[in-house]
Amino acid sequence: MHIQTAAVQTLRDFEHGAVVPPVHLASTFELDPATEGGAFAYQRGANPTRGQLETVLAALDGAEHGFAFASGMAATAAALSVLEVGDEVILPASVYGGTYRFVDQVLPARGCTSRFVDDLGALTDADFTPATRVVFVETPANPTLRITDLRRIVELAHRHEALVLVDNTFMTPVLQKPLALGADLVVQSATKYLGGHSDLLAGAVTTNDDALAAALRLAQVAQGGVLAPADSFRLLQGIKTLPLRLERQQHNAIAIVEALRGHEGIAQVWYPGSHSEQEARLHASQAEGTGAVLSFELAPGLDRVAFLEALRYPAFAVSLGGVESLICRPATMTHESMTPQARERAGISDELLRLSVGIEHQEDLLGDLEQALAAAR
Ligand SMILES: *Cc1c(COP(=O)(O)O)cnc(C)c1O
């Protein structure tokens, strides 16, 4: 089944012939007094609506197991709960700010250590110690859109009995399926493309490993950061149009890259594969498209604030993946928790802008960027 079909046809045959699943809001379920058993008992452990969403999340990734959480960070925290005292996690320095905060401020108290590296692509056998338990990957990286070779990281990590955890928020299973490339765990902020309408916080984890699935089930019931039934239903509805939305968003993003590249008002444009021929080939070998997030810097002399104020459509806001275009300044908004030196090493200048391209008409977006560039002069 193609993912476009899986997004709408995975769930079928509801009561009364309904073509949309019912929403079960119950926090508790009646049990059989004789056996004290039942299909469901209490919402935190499992409930029919979240269960349906989890079936769809697994289907999209071609995974055995799917888990829904109350946010992307709850999903990441649950996935990282596989770490035990003494374990080490390796992450890219440019990792999502919330993940950085969790690893920096929460993991040490659990007796876990972390190592941030500038370039996961430069990882070698020498970087692994017996304590290395997880390698955390984001490809493309945010907001530089640099590419990491997933197959190589998987091969390296598995040789050292470490797990590979991929944050696939930027690509979604429509464009990239890390589990199929050997990754052990995939997390996503479903707040972004999966939900797609900037009106819902949610997170997803998928895996093919039964032991890891048991750890995630424990995280759901023991830590309780699960997604509520009403939000599970809304996310199910959002997922139905994910492939369609992303197709349009990517189409728009490609047109914007074309227009900005070589534009006299633009100093540089970054998108997956823009950094080198080799990265472009690598990305093409592990993903189906370049997605709909790009970063750029205005040419010297142009006024960034005037540019942002003149923009009519992309709202100046963090987040990404929604139907409406958004623009932000990573150095002060999404990556402000990094030290200036770390930002410089990661290539995140103070002038860099990140654009999440929406589903608006291409001509309106292109015209808007053009007039804002003129206003910035
Ligand atoms: C937004 C985001 C998260 C965190 O997700 P929330 O839903 O905001 O908790 C994690 N990773 C990436 C790449 C993100 O963009």
PDB file of C-alpha atoms in Angstrom, residues 82-89 107-114 129-134:
ATOM      1  CA  VAL A  82      15.850   3.407  27.385  1.00  0.00           C
ATOM      2  CA  LEU A  83      19.012   5.009  28.845  1.00  0.00           C
ATOM      3  CA  GLU A  84      20.237   3.604  32.154  1.00  0.00           C
ATOM      4  CA  VAL A  85      22.699   4.871  34.757  1.00  0.00           C
ATOM      5  CA  GLY A  86      26.145   5.118  33.168  1.00  0.00           C
ATOM      6  CA  ASP A  87      24.881   5.205  29.582  1.00  0.00           C
ATOM      7  CA  GLU A  88      26.041   7.831  27.108  1.00  0.00           C
ATOM      8  CA  VAL A  89      24.165   9.412  24.214  1.00  0.00           C
ATOM      9  CA  LEU A 107      19.786  13.272  31.851  1.00  0.00           C
ATOM     10  CA  PRO A 108      22.720  14.126  34.180  1.00  0.00           C
ATOM     11  CA  ALA A 109      20.495  13.639  37.266  1.00  0.00           C
ATOM     12  CA  ARG A 110      19.688  10.170  35.918  1.00  0.00           C
ATOM     13  CA  GLY A 111      23.377   9.312  35.814  1.00  0.00           C
ATOM     14  CA  CYS A 112      23.576   9.501  32.008  1.00  0.00           C
ATOM     15  CA  THR A 113      26.163  11.426  30.039  1.00  0.00           C
ATOM     16  CA  SER A 114      25.978  13.071  26.642  1.00  0.00           C
ATOM     17  CA  THR A 129      32.937   3.641  24.298  1.00  0.00           C
ATOM     18  CA  PRO A 130      31.298   0.687  26.081  1.00  0.00           C
ATOM     19  CA  ALA A 131      28.962   3.292  27.660  1.00  0.00           C
ATOM     20  CA  THR A 132      27.650   4.584  24.315  1.00  0.00           C
ATOM     21  CA  ARG A 133      24.038   3.427  24.197  1.00  0.00           C
ATOM     22  CA  VAL A 134      22.298   5.797  21.756  1.00  0.00           C
TER      23      VAL A 134
END
